[in-house]
Amino acid sequence: MFVALRDLKHARGRFILMSMVIVLITVLVTFLASLTAGLARESTSAVTDLPADHLAFSMPTPGDPPEFIASRVDADQWEGWADVDGVVSADPLGVATTRAETPGATVSVTALGVAAGSHVAPVREDGTPGDVDPGTIVLTRAAADALDAHVGDAVTLGGTRLTVAATLDTDQSFSHTPVVWMTLDDWQSIGARGAARAPGAAVSATVVALTTSGTADLAGADAALGTTTLTTSDARSAVSSFTAENLSLTTMQAFLLVISALVAGAFFTVWTISRSGDLAVLKALGATTRYLLRDALGQAAVLLGGGVTIGALLSAAAAAALSGVVPIAVTPTTSLVPAVSLILLGLTGAGVAIARIARIDPHAALAAR
Amino acid sequence: MDLHLDHITLVYPDGDTHLTAVDDVHLTIPAGTTTALLGPSGAGKSSLLAVAAGLTRPTRGTVTIGDDVVFTPGTSVARATRVRLERIGMVFQSPRLLGSLTALEQLELHAHLRGERPAAVRARSMDLLAAVGVADHAGKRPAQLSGGQRQRVAIARALVRRPEVLLVDEPTSALDHDRGTQVVELITGLARELGAATLLVSHDASTLGTVDAIERMLDARLAHPAPPARA
């Protein structure tokens, strides 16, 4: 990179300008990736944080894609799942978004209903799942903050007063609403999924949370019990807002990545054309095409590496500053994957642009300039 | 080593016909001597220089350095590039220095092209810059040098790897008579000192007082007839 590094220093105005473009694109892409992850977490963490590996849905119309909003499982189904070989636990879980009220606030929450002794009951401070007593409610931190509720306070859900039994240090949310926990009976009594259950009527839930040993015949059990089983990760797509939201944001990221490749390609096309005279001289002096391509690609790598690193750091700093205001999650995946993609796509764009070096005729060095 | 241009013919396609730029030119330049090639524009001087440098493959004929045939009609681009890197120095019509490199780095570049550390030729580069009279400007970029200084740096660049052949294309075209004469004198002196067979293309006979031989080209041919081609 004898010439490339000196070109970077000599034509610093042009390269700084290009670096700024790369920095800005990187900030956009990595911030968007962090925002996508943050929104995804806000939309689905109640599902992905469950101590279960699969969820069994039962849709009103067999064959429909699973959705939390429409799924309804009954006792025969979760008891059937509990008897399947390889299934360690099968717990009914009610999921429904509703309105919660305290004297000082009214907020939307997602009520999760669990049966007594459930393996997916909220994890308490000591790290173990704790039952929720009838007539009480357990609040996640965000729900407690939003409702300004503390242990012993009353919270009204669907006209039913429940007493706050505990608040959790953890945050789970579903479809951008904070989670509250209650018994499956109370969950059904508040009419979170339509009309309140009549006394004595059969209990139902939304899904069956499964913990499996890996040997369970899930497809066979689905066929026998009329359910559709997904991993907890795949079950995110059953949250109605998640798929569209995630697709929109991921599409924006993809467009930005393509734009970054085109911008890098356009810059290095113009740059290569502007220095074609120098390249002809270098060839006439004995530089091989491979040497010149390596030199130019190295220059692009320095430019992209520097710009992307600065952009990713700026984005992480901005995300840290805004973490309390917007749902944002900065992880190695949200920073490194877009950064590496930007560098690779940028190098691809630059590579296509500098390929024209191979066509430069050293004979041109003899022409007067 | 001597440079032999052996019955060189160069024909370019020109629309539906062909243009003969060099027509059976036979020329030998002994090592350590400078031969000037004079002639009007379009006579074929630069085309012959391009063939001698391996920048253009001859249609017929061969280029030989010492006993090695280096360029023929079938020589590959890769081989021609390697020969230029290892055995030929070139000075172009305009200095053609790289704008981002200092005068010293223009010379050190050659070491890098050969896969060596630039520092390995630093002492020789400084000696050469001193020999051409621009050692005080070693840290300057081309934009900070005068036209004459740039041409001197270009000459030093061509000689940094002790080439067996030095090819010089119109080195005085942008200089006044006195500076042009000095540049030609510098080239012939250094060529003699380094033992390089030097072919210098020029349009100005008045600056060529120090060269060892002058050949004239007209209509793609040398003024003197070529000897019969070897079988």
Coordinates of C-alpha atoms in Angstrom, one line a residue:
Chain A
M1 CA 0.0 0.0 0.0
F2 CA 2.9 2.3 -0.7
V3 CA 1.0 4.6 -3.0
A4 CA -2.5 4.0 -1.5
L5 CA -1.6 5.3 2.0
R6 CA 0.1 8.3 0.5
D7 CA -2.9 9.0 -1.7
L8 CA -5.1 8.8 1.4
K9 CA -2.9 11.5 3.1
H10 CA -2.4 13.6 0.0
A11 CA -6.1 13.7 -1.1
R12 CA -7.3 13.9 2.4
G13 CA -10.2 16.2 1.6
R14 CA -11.8 13.8 -0.8
F15 CA -11.2 10.8 1.5
I16 CA -12.5 12.6 4.6
L17 CA -15.7 13.5 2.7
M18 CA -16.1 9.9 1.7
S19 CA -15.3 8.7 5.2
M20 CA -18.0 11.0 6.5
V21 CA -20.5 9.4 4.2
I22 CA -19.4 5.9 5.4
V23 CA -19.6 7.0 9.0
L24 CA -23.1 8.3 8.5
I25 CA -24.3 5.2 6.7
T26 CA -22.8 3.1 9.4
V27 CA -24.5 5.1 12.2
L28 CA -27.8 4.7 10.4
V29 CA -27.4 0.9 9.8
T30 CA -26.1 0.0 13.2
F31 CA -28.5 2.3 15.1
L32 CA -31.3 0.8 13.0
A33 CA -30.1 -2.7 13.8
S34 CA -30.0 -1.8 17.5
L35 CA -33.5 -0.3 17.3
T36 CA -34.7 -3.4 15.5
A37 CA -33.4 -5.6 18.2
G38 CA -34.8 -3.3 20.9
L39 CA -38.2 -3.2 19.4
A40 CA -38.1 -7.0 18.8
R41 CA -37.3 -7.5 22.5
E42 CA -40.0 -5.1 23.5
S43 CA -42.4 -7.0 21.3
T44 CA -41.5 -10.6 22.1
S45 CA -39.4 -10.9 25.3
A46 CA -42.3 -12.3 27.2
V47 CA -42.1 -15.2 24.8
T48 CA -38.4 -15.6 24.3
D49 CA -37.6 -15.3 28.0
L50 CA -40.0 -18.1 29.0
P51 CA -38.2 -21.1 30.5
A52 CA -39.6 -23.3 27.8
D53 CA -38.2 -24.4 24.4
H54 CA -41.5 -24.8 22.5
L55 CA -45.0 -23.4 22.4
A56 CA -48.0 -25.3 21.2
F57 CA -50.7 -23.3 19.5
S58 CA -54.2 -24.3 18.6
M59 CA -55.8 -22.2 15.9
P60 CA -59.6 -22.0 15.4
T61 CA -59.1 -23.0 11.8
P62 CA -56.6 -25.9 11.4
G63 CA -53.8 -24.9 9.1
D64 CA -53.8 -21.2 9.9
P65 CA -50.4 -19.8 10.8
P66 CA -50.1 -19.7 14.7
E67 CA -51.0 -16.4 16.3
F68 CA -51.2 -15.5 20.0
I69 CA -54.2 -13.4 19.4
A70 CA -56.3 -16.3 18.0
S71 CA -54.8 -19.4 19.6
R72 CA -56.8 -21.2 22.3
V73 CA -55.8 -24.4 24.0
D74 CA -57.9 -26.4 26.5
A75 CA -57.1 -28.8 29.4
D76 CA -57.2 -31.9 27.2
Q77 CA -54.5 -30.5 25.0
W78 CA -52.0 -29.5 27.7
E79 CA -52.7 -32.7 29.6
G80 CA -52.2 -34.6 26.4
W81 CA -48.9 -32.8 25.8
A82 CA -47.8 -33.6 29.4
D83 CA -48.2 -37.3 28.6
V84 CA -46.0 -37.2 25.4
D85 CA -42.7 -39.1 25.7
G86 CA -39.8 -36.7 25.8
V87 CA -41.9 -33.8 27.1
V88 CA -40.5 -32.7 30.5
S89 CA -43.2 -30.2 31.3
A90 CA -46.3 -28.8 29.6
D91 CA -47.8 -25.7 31.2
P92 CA -50.9 -23.8 30.0
L93 CA -50.1 -20.1 29.5
G94 CA -52.7 -17.4 28.9
V95 CA -51.5 -14.4 26.9
A96 CA -53.7 -11.3 26.4
T97 CA -53.3 -7.6 26.2
T98 CA -55.7 -5.6 28.4
R99 CA -56.0 -2.4 30.4
A100 CA -54.7 -2.0 33.9
E101 CA -55.7 0.9 36.2
T102 CA -54.4 2.3 39.4
P103 CA -55.7 5.5 41.0
G104 CA -52.8 7.4 39.3
A105 CA -52.5 5.7 35.9
T106 CA -54.1 3.7 33.2
V107 CA -51.8 1.6 30.9
S108 CA -52.0 -1.2 28.5
V109 CA -50.4 -4.4 29.8
T110 CA -50.1 -8.0 28.7
A111 CA -51.5 -10.3 31.3
L112 CA -49.9 -13.7 31.5
G113 CA -51.9 -16.4 33.2
V114 CA -50.2 -19.4 34.8
A115 CA -51.5 -22.4 36.6
A116 CA -50.4 -23.4 40.1
G117 CA -47.1 -25.1 40.1
S118 CA -46.3 -24.0 36.5
H119 CA -42.7 -24.1 35.3
V120 CA -43.2 -20.8 33.5
A121 CA -44.3 -18.8 36.5
P122 CA -42.4 -15.6 37.0
V123 CA -38.9 -16.0 38.4
R124 CA -38.5 -14.2 41.8
E125 CA -35.5 -12.6 43.3
D126 CA -34.1 -15.9 44.4
G127 CA -34.0 -17.1 40.9
T128 CA -36.8 -19.7 41.2
P129 CA -40.3 -19.6 39.7
G130 CA -42.9 -18.6 42.3
D131 CA -46.6 -19.3 42.2
V132 CA -49.0 -16.4 41.9
D133 CA -51.7 -16.6 44.4
P134 CA -55.4 -16.1 43.4
G135 CA -56.5 -12.5 43.6
T136 CA -52.9 -11.2 43.3
I137 CA -50.8 -9.9 40.6
V138 CA -47.0 -9.9 40.0
L139 CA -45.7 -6.8 38.1
T140 CA -42.6 -6.6 36.0
R141 CA -40.5 -3.5 36.6
A142 CA -41.8 -1.6 33.6
A143 CA -45.4 -2.4 34.6
A144 CA -44.8 -1.3 38.2
D145 CA -43.2 1.9 37.0
A146 CA -45.9 2.7 34.5
L147 CA -48.7 2.0 37.0
D148 CA -46.7 3.6 39.9
A149 CA -47.7 0.5 41.9
H150 CA -46.0 -1.2 44.8
V151 CA -46.5 -4.4 46.8
G152 CA -49.9 -4.2 48.5
D153 CA -51.4 -1.7 46.1
A154 CA -54.5 -2.6 44.2
V155 CA -54.5 -2.8 40.4
T156 CA -57.7 -3.1 38.5
L157 CA -57.8 -5.3 35.3
G158 CA -61.0 -5.7 33.4
G159 CA -63.0 -4.6 36.5
T160 CA -61.3 -7.1 38.8
R161 CA -59.2 -5.7 41.6
L162 CA -56.0 -7.6 42.2
T163 CA -53.4 -6.9 44.9
V164 CA -49.8 -6.5 43.9
A165 CA -48.0 -9.5 45.5
A166 CA -44.5 -8.8 44.1
T167 CA -42.6 -6.7 41.6
L168 CA -39.8 -8.2 39.6
D169 CA -36.4 -6.8 38.8
T170 CA -36.7 -8.1 35.3
D171 CA -38.5 -6.7 32.3
Q172 CA -40.6 -8.7 29.9
S173 CA -43.0 -7.2 27.4
F174 CA -45.3 -8.4 24.7
S175 CA -46.3 -6.4 21.7
H176 CA -44.8 -3.3 23.3
T177 CA -46.7 -3.6 26.5
P178 CA -45.2 -4.6 29.9
V179 CA -46.1 -7.9 31.4
V180 CA -48.1 -8.7 34.5
W181 CA -48.6 -12.2 35.9
M182 CA -51.6 -13.7 37.5
T183 CA -53.3 -17.1 38.0
L184 CA -54.8 -18.7 35.0
D185 CA -58.2 -18.5 36.7
D186 CA -57.9 -14.8 37.4
W187 CA -56.5 -14.3 33.8
Q188 CA -59.7 -15.8 32.5
S189 CA -61.9 -14.0 35.0
I190 CA -60.8 -10.6 33.9
G191 CA -62.1 -11.3 30.4
A192 CA -58.7 -10.6 28.9
R193 CA -59.7 -12.7 25.9
G194 CA -63.3 -11.7 25.5
A195 CA -66.1 -12.3 27.9
A196 CA -65.2 -13.2 31.5
R197 CA -65.4 -17.0 32.2
A198 CA -68.6 -18.1 33.7
P199 CA -68.3 -19.8 37.1
G200 CA -67.6 -23.5 36.6
A201 CA -66.8 -23.2 32.9
A202 CA -63.8 -25.0 31.6
V203 CA -60.5 -23.2 31.9
S204 CA -58.6 -22.5 28.7
A205 CA -55.3 -20.8 27.8
T206 CA -53.5 -19.3 24.8
V207 CA -50.7 -21.8 24.3
V208 CA -49.0 -24.7 26.0
A209 CA -45.4 -24.0 27.1
L210 CA -43.3 -27.1 26.5
T211 CA -40.0 -28.1 27.9
T212 CA -38.7 -31.1 25.9
S213 CA -35.8 -33.4 26.1
G214 CA -35.2 -33.5 22.4
T215 CA -36.6 -36.9 21.8
A216 CA -40.2 -35.9 21.7
D217 CA -42.2 -36.6 18.6
L218 CA -43.6 -33.1 18.3
A219 CA -45.1 -33.5 14.8
G220 CA -46.9 -36.7 15.9
A221 CA -48.2 -35.0 19.1
D222 CA -49.4 -32.0 17.1
A223 CA -51.3 -34.2 14.8
A224 CA -52.9 -36.1 17.7
L225 CA -53.7 -33.0 19.8
G226 CA -54.7 -30.6 17.1
T227 CA -51.9 -28.1 17.8
T228 CA -49.0 -26.5 16.0
T229 CA -45.7 -26.4 17.8
L230 CA -43.0 -23.8 17.3
T231 CA -39.8 -23.1 19.1
T232 CA -40.0 -20.1 21.4
S233 CA -37.7 -18.2 18.9
D234 CA -40.0 -19.0 16.0
A235 CA -43.0 -18.2 18.1
R236 CA -42.0 -14.5 17.8
S237 CA -43.6 -14.5 14.4
A238 CA -46.9 -15.4 16.1
V239 CA -46.9 -11.9 17.8
S240 CA -49.0 -10.0 15.3
S241 CA -47.0 -6.8 15.2
F242 CA -43.6 -8.4 15.3
T243 CA -43.3 -9.8 11.8
A244 CA -44.4 -6.7 10.0
E245 CA -42.3 -4.4 12.2
N246 CA -39.2 -6.6 11.9
L247 CA -39.6 -7.0 8.2
S248 CA -39.9 -3.2 7.7
L249 CA -36.8 -2.4 9.7
T250 CA -34.8 -5.2 8.3
T251 CA -35.7 -4.1 4.7
M252 CA -34.5 -0.6 5.6
Q253 CA -31.2 -2.1 6.8
A254 CA -30.9 -4.1 3.6
F255 CA -31.4 -1.0 1.5
L256 CA -28.9 0.9 3.4
L257 CA -26.3 -1.9 3.0
V258 CA -27.0 -1.9 -0.8
I259 CA -26.7 1.9 -0.9
S260 CA -23.4 1.7 1.0
A261 CA -22.0 -0.7 -1.7
L262 CA -23.2 1.6 -4.5
V263 CA -21.7 4.7 -2.8
A264 CA -18.4 3.0 -2.3
G265 CA -18.5 1.7 -5.9
A266 CA -19.4 5.2 -7.2
F267 CA -16.6 6.9 -5.3
F268 CA -13.9 4.4 -6.3
T269 CA -15.1 4.5 -9.9
V270 CA -14.6 8.3 -10.0
W271 CA -11.3 8.0 -8.0
T272 CA -9.9 5.3 -10.3
I273 CA -10.8 7.3 -13.4
S274 CA -9.2 10.4 -12.0
R275 CA -6.0 8.6 -11.4
S276 CA -5.9 6.5 -14.5
G277 CA -2.9 8.5 -15.8
D278 CA -0.9 7.7 -12.7
L279 CA -2.0 4.0 -13.0
A280 CA -0.8 3.9 -16.6
V281 CA 2.6 5.3 -15.4
L282 CA 2.8 2.8 -12.6
K283 CA 2.1 0.0 -15.2
A284 CA 4.7 1.5 -17.5
L285 CA 7.2 1.5 -14.6
G286 CA 6.6 -2.2 -14.0
A287 CA 3.7 -2.4 -11.6
T288 CA 1.6 -5.5 -12.2
T289 CA -2.2 -5.3 -12.4
R290 CA -2.3 -7.5 -9.3
Y291 CA -0.1 -5.1 -7.3
L292 CA -2.3 -2.1 -8.3
L293 CA -5.6 -4.0 -7.5
R294 CA -4.2 -5.0 -4.1
D295 CA -3.1 -1.4 -3.5
A296 CA -6.5 0.0 -4.4
L297 CA -8.4 -2.6 -2.5
G298 CA -6.2 -2.0 0.5
Q299 CA -7.0 1.7 0.2
A300 CA -10.7 0.9 0.1
A301 CA -10.3 -1.4 3.1
V302 CA -8.6 1.3 5.2
L303 CA -11.3 3.9 4.2
L304 CA -14.2 1.5 4.9
G305 CA -12.6 0.0 8.1
G306 CA -12.0 3.5 9.6
G307 CA -15.3 4.9 8.6
V308 CA -17.3 1.9 9.8
T309 CA -15.4 1.7 13.1
I310 CA -16.0 5.4 13.8
G311 CA -19.7 5.0 12.8
A312 CA -20.3 1.9 14.9
L313 CA -18.7 3.6 17.9
L314 CA -20.8 6.7 17.4
S315 CA -23.9 4.6 17.0
A316 CA -23.2 2.7 20.2
A317 CA -22.6 5.9 22.1
A318 CA -25.9 7.4 20.7
A319 CA -27.7 4.2 21.7
A320 CA -26.3 4.3 25.2
A321 CA -27.4 7.9 25.5
L322 CA -30.9 7.2 24.3
S323 CA -31.4 3.8 25.9
G324 CA -33.9 5.2 28.4
V325 CA -35.9 7.0 25.8
V326 CA -36.2 4.5 22.9
P327 CA -36.3 0.7 22.9
I328 CA -32.8 -0.1 21.8
A329 CA -30.5 -3.0 22.3
V330 CA -26.8 -2.8 21.6
T331 CA -25.2 -6.2 21.3
P332 CA -22.3 -7.7 19.3
T333 CA -24.8 -8.9 16.8
T334 CA -26.4 -5.4 16.3
S335 CA -23.0 -3.8 16.0
L336 CA -20.6 -6.3 14.5
V337 CA -22.8 -8.0 11.9
P338 CA -23.9 -4.7 10.2
A339 CA -20.3 -3.3 10.5
V340 CA -18.8 -6.4 8.9
S341 CA -21.6 -6.4 6.3
L342 CA -20.9 -2.8 5.5
I343 CA -17.2 -3.5 5.0
L344 CA -17.7 -6.5 2.9
L345 CA -20.4 -4.9 0.7
G346 CA -18.3 -1.7 0.4
L347 CA -15.3 -3.7 -0.6
T348 CA -17.5 -5.5 -3.2
G349 CA -18.6 -2.2 -4.6
A350 CA -15.1 -0.8 -4.6
G351 CA -13.8 -4.1 -6.1
V352 CA -16.1 -3.8 -9.0
A353 CA -15.1 -0.2 -9.5
I354 CA -11.4 -0.8 -9.4
A355 CA -11.5 -3.8 -11.7
R356 CA -11.2 -1.2 -14.5
I357 CA -7.5 -0.9 -13.4
A358 CA -7.0 -4.2 -15.4
R359 CA -8.0 -2.4 -18.6
I360 CA -5.7 0.6 -18.2
D361 CA -3.1 0.6 -21.0
P362 CA 0.4 1.5 -19.9
H363 CA 1.0 2.9 -23.4
A364 CA -1.0 5.9 -22.2
A365 CA 2.0 6.9 -20.1
L366 CA 3.7 8.0 -23.3
A367 CA 1.0 10.5 -24.1
A368 CA 1.8 14.1 -23.3
R369 CA 0.0 15.5 -20.3
Chain B
M1 CA 24.2 -4.7 -22.2
D2 CA 23.4 -3.6 -25.8
L3 CA 19.8 -2.9 -26.9
H4 CA 18.9 -4.5 -30.3
L5 CA 15.8 -3.5 -32.2
D6 CA 15.7 -6.2 -34.8
H7 CA 13.6 -5.5 -37.9
I8 CA 10.8 -4.0 -35.9
T9 CA 7.5 -3.5 -37.7
L10 CA 4.4 -2.1 -36.0
V11 CA 1.0 -2.0 -37.7
Y12 CA -2.1 -0.5 -36.1
P13 CA -5.6 -1.1 -37.3
D14 CA -6.9 2.2 -38.7
G15 CA -10.6 2.0 -39.4
D16 CA -11.0 -0.4 -42.4
T17 CA -7.4 -0.3 -43.2
H18 CA -4.1 -0.5 -41.4
L19 CA -1.5 2.1 -40.4
T20 CA 2.2 1.2 -40.4
A21 CA 3.7 3.1 -37.5
V22 CA 7.1 1.5 -37.7
D23 CA 8.4 -0.2 -40.8
D24 CA 11.3 -2.6 -40.6
V25 CA 13.5 -0.6 -38.2
H26 CA 16.8 -2.1 -37.3
L27 CA 18.8 -0.4 -34.6
T28 CA 21.5 -1.4 -32.1
I29 CA 22.4 0.8 -29.2
P30 CA 25.6 -0.2 -27.4
A31 CA 25.7 -0.3 -23.6
G32 CA 26.7 3.0 -22.0
T33 CA 25.8 5.1 -25.1
T34 CA 22.9 7.3 -26.0
T35 CA 21.3 7.3 -29.3
A36 CA 18.9 10.1 -30.2
L37 CA 16.0 9.5 -32.4
L38 CA 14.9 12.6 -34.4
G39 CA 12.1 13.1 -36.7
P40 CA 8.9 15.1 -37.3
S41 CA 5.6 14.3 -35.5
G42 CA 4.0 11.1 -36.8
A43 CA 7.3 9.7 -38.0
G44 CA 7.0 6.7 -35.6
K45 CA 9.5 7.7 -32.9
S46 CA 7.3 7.2 -29.9
S47 CA 5.8 4.0 -31.4
L48 CA 9.3 2.6 -31.8
L49 CA 10.0 3.6 -28.2
A50 CA 6.8 1.9 -27.1
V51 CA 7.9 -1.3 -28.8
A52 CA 11.3 -1.1 -27.2
A53 CA 9.7 -0.7 -23.8
G54 CA 7.3 -3.6 -24.3
L55 CA 4.3 -1.3 -24.0
T56 CA 3.2 -2.4 -27.5
R57 CA 3.9 -5.8 -29.0
P58 CA 5.7 -5.5 -32.4
T59 CA 3.8 -6.9 -35.4
R60 CA 7.1 -8.3 -36.6
G61 CA 10.7 -8.3 -35.2
T62 CA 12.2 -8.7 -31.8
V63 CA 13.7 -6.6 -29.0
T64 CA 16.9 -8.0 -27.5
I65 CA 18.8 -6.9 -24.4
G66 CA 22.3 -8.4 -24.5
D67 CA 21.6 -11.9 -25.7
D68 CA 18.1 -12.2 -24.3
V69 CA 15.2 -11.8 -26.6
V70 CA 12.8 -9.9 -24.4
F71 CA 9.9 -8.7 -26.6
T72 CA 8.4 -10.5 -29.6
P73 CA 5.0 -10.4 -31.3
G74 CA 3.9 -13.1 -28.8
T75 CA 5.3 -11.7 -25.6
S76 CA 2.7 -11.7 -22.8
V77 CA 1.7 -8.6 -20.9
A78 CA 3.0 -10.2 -17.6
R79 CA 6.4 -10.9 -19.1
A80 CA 6.7 -7.4 -20.6
T81 CA 5.8 -5.9 -17.3
R82 CA 8.5 -8.0 -15.5
V83 CA 11.1 -7.0 -18.1
R84 CA 10.3 -3.3 -17.6
L85 CA 10.5 -3.6 -13.9
E86 CA 13.8 -5.4 -13.8
R87 CA 15.7 -4.2 -16.9
I88 CA 14.3 -1.0 -18.3
G89 CA 14.1 2.6 -17.0
M90 CA 11.7 5.0 -18.6
V91 CA 11.5 8.8 -18.7
F92 CA 8.3 10.2 -20.1
Q93 CA 7.5 13.3 -22.2
S94 CA 6.1 15.0 -19.2
P95 CA 7.7 14.0 -15.9
R96 CA 4.7 11.9 -14.9
L97 CA 5.5 11.9 -11.2
L98 CA 2.9 10.7 -8.8
G99 CA 1.3 13.6 -7.1
S100 CA 1.1 12.1 -3.6
L101 CA 4.7 11.0 -3.4
T102 CA 7.7 13.1 -2.5
A103 CA 10.7 13.2 -4.7
L104 CA 12.5 10.6 -2.6
E105 CA 9.4 8.4 -2.5
Q106 CA 9.2 8.5 -6.3
L107 CA 12.5 6.6 -6.3
E108 CA 11.7 4.4 -3.4
L109 CA 8.5 3.3 -5.1
H110 CA 10.6 1.0 -7.4
A111 CA 11.8 -1.0 -4.4
H112 CA 8.3 -1.5 -3.3
L113 CA 7.2 -2.6 -6.8
R114 CA 9.9 -5.2 -6.6
G115 CA 8.8 -6.4 -3.2
E116 CA 11.7 -4.8 -1.4
R117 CA 11.6 -2.4 1.6
P118 CA 11.7 1.2 0.3
A119 CA 14.4 2.0 2.9
A120 CA 16.7 -0.5 1.1
V121 CA 17.2 2.0 -1.8
R122 CA 17.1 5.2 0.3
A123 CA 20.8 5.8 0.2
R124 CA 21.1 5.2 -3.6
S125 CA 17.9 7.3 -4.1
M126 CA 19.5 10.2 -2.3
D127 CA 22.7 9.8 -4.3
L128 CA 20.8 9.9 -7.5
L129 CA 18.7 12.9 -6.4
A130 CA 22.1 14.6 -5.6
A131 CA 23.4 13.5 -9.0
V132 CA 20.6 15.2 -10.8
G133 CA 20.8 18.2 -8.5
V134 CA 17.6 18.0 -6.5
A135 CA 18.7 16.4 -3.3
D136 CA 17.6 19.5 -1.4
H137 CA 14.1 18.9 -2.6
A138 CA 13.8 15.2 -1.6
G139 CA 10.9 15.8 0.7
K140 CA 8.9 17.9 -1.7
R141 CA 5.9 16.7 -3.7
P142 CA 5.7 17.4 -7.5
A143 CA 3.5 20.4 -7.1
Q144 CA 6.2 22.0 -5.0
L145 CA 8.9 21.5 -7.7
S146 CA 9.6 23.5 -10.9
G147 CA 9.2 21.8 -14.3
G148 CA 13.0 21.3 -14.6
Q149 CA 13.2 19.8 -11.1
R150 CA 10.4 17.4 -11.9
Q151 CA 12.1 16.2 -15.0
R152 CA 15.3 15.6 -13.1
V153 CA 13.4 13.6 -10.5
A154 CA 11.9 11.6 -13.3
I155 CA 15.3 10.9 -14.7
A156 CA 16.6 9.8 -11.2
R157 CA 13.5 7.6 -10.9
A158 CA 14.3 5.8 -14.2
L159 CA 17.8 5.1 -13.0
V160 CA 17.2 4.0 -9.4
R161 CA 17.3 0.2 -10.2
R162 CA 20.4 0.5 -12.5
P163 CA 18.5 -0.4 -15.7
E164 CA 20.3 -2.0 -18.6
V165 CA 18.2 0.0 -21.0
L166 CA 17.0 3.6 -20.6
L167 CA 14.2 4.8 -22.8
V168 CA 13.5 8.5 -22.8
D169 CA 10.6 10.1 -24.6
E170 CA 10.9 13.8 -25.6
P171 CA 12.5 14.9 -22.2
T172 CA 13.0 18.5 -23.3
S173 CA 9.6 19.2 -24.8
A174 CA 8.5 21.3 -21.9
L175 CA 11.8 23.0 -21.2
D176 CA 13.6 26.0 -22.7
H177 CA 16.8 25.4 -24.8
D178 CA 19.3 25.8 -21.9
R179 CA 17.4 23.6 -19.5
G180 CA 16.7 21.1 -22.3
T181 CA 20.4 20.9 -23.1
Q182 CA 21.3 20.4 -19.5
V183 CA 18.8 17.6 -19.2
V184 CA 20.1 15.7 -22.2
E185 CA 23.6 16.2 -20.9
L186 CA 22.6 14.8 -17.6
I187 CA 20.9 11.8 -19.2
T188 CA 23.9 11.0 -21.5
G189 CA 26.3 11.4 -18.6
L190 CA 24.4 9.1 -16.3
A191 CA 23.8 6.6 -19.0
R192 CA 27.5 6.4 -19.7
E193 CA 28.3 6.2 -15.9
L194 CA 25.7 3.4 -15.4
G195 CA 26.4 1.6 -18.6
A196 CA 22.8 1.8 -19.8
A197 CA 22.0 1.6 -23.5
T198 CA 19.9 4.7 -24.0
L199 CA 17.4 5.6 -26.7
L200 CA 16.3 9.2 -26.5
V201 CA 13.4 10.4 -28.6
S202 CA 13.5 14.1 -29.4
H203 CA 12.3 16.7 -31.8
D204 CA 14.9 19.3 -31.0
A205 CA 18.4 18.5 -32.5
S206 CA 19.9 21.6 -30.9
T207 CA 19.9 20.0 -27.4
L208 CA 21.6 16.8 -28.5
G209 CA 25.2 17.9 -28.5
T210 CA 26.3 15.3 -26.0
V211 CA 24.6 12.2 -27.4
D212 CA 26.7 9.4 -29.0
A213 CA 24.6 8.9 -32.1
I214 CA 21.6 10.4 -33.9
E215 CA 19.2 8.5 -36.0
R216 CA 16.5 10.1 -38.1
M217 CA 13.0 8.7 -38.6
L218 CA 10.7 9.6 -41.4
D219 CA 7.5 8.0 -42.5
A220 CA 8.0 5.0 -40.1
R221 CA 11.5 4.2 -41.3
L222 CA 15.0 5.1 -40.3
A223 CA 16.8 7.4 -42.7
H224 CA 19.5 4.7 -43.2
P225 CA 18.4 1.4 -44.7
A226 CA 18.0 -1.7 -42.5
P227 CA 20.4 -4.6 -43.2
P228 CA 18.8 -7.7 -44.6
A229 CA 16.7 -9.6 -42.0
R230 CA 18.3 -12.7 -40.5
A231 CA 16.8 -15.9 -41.6

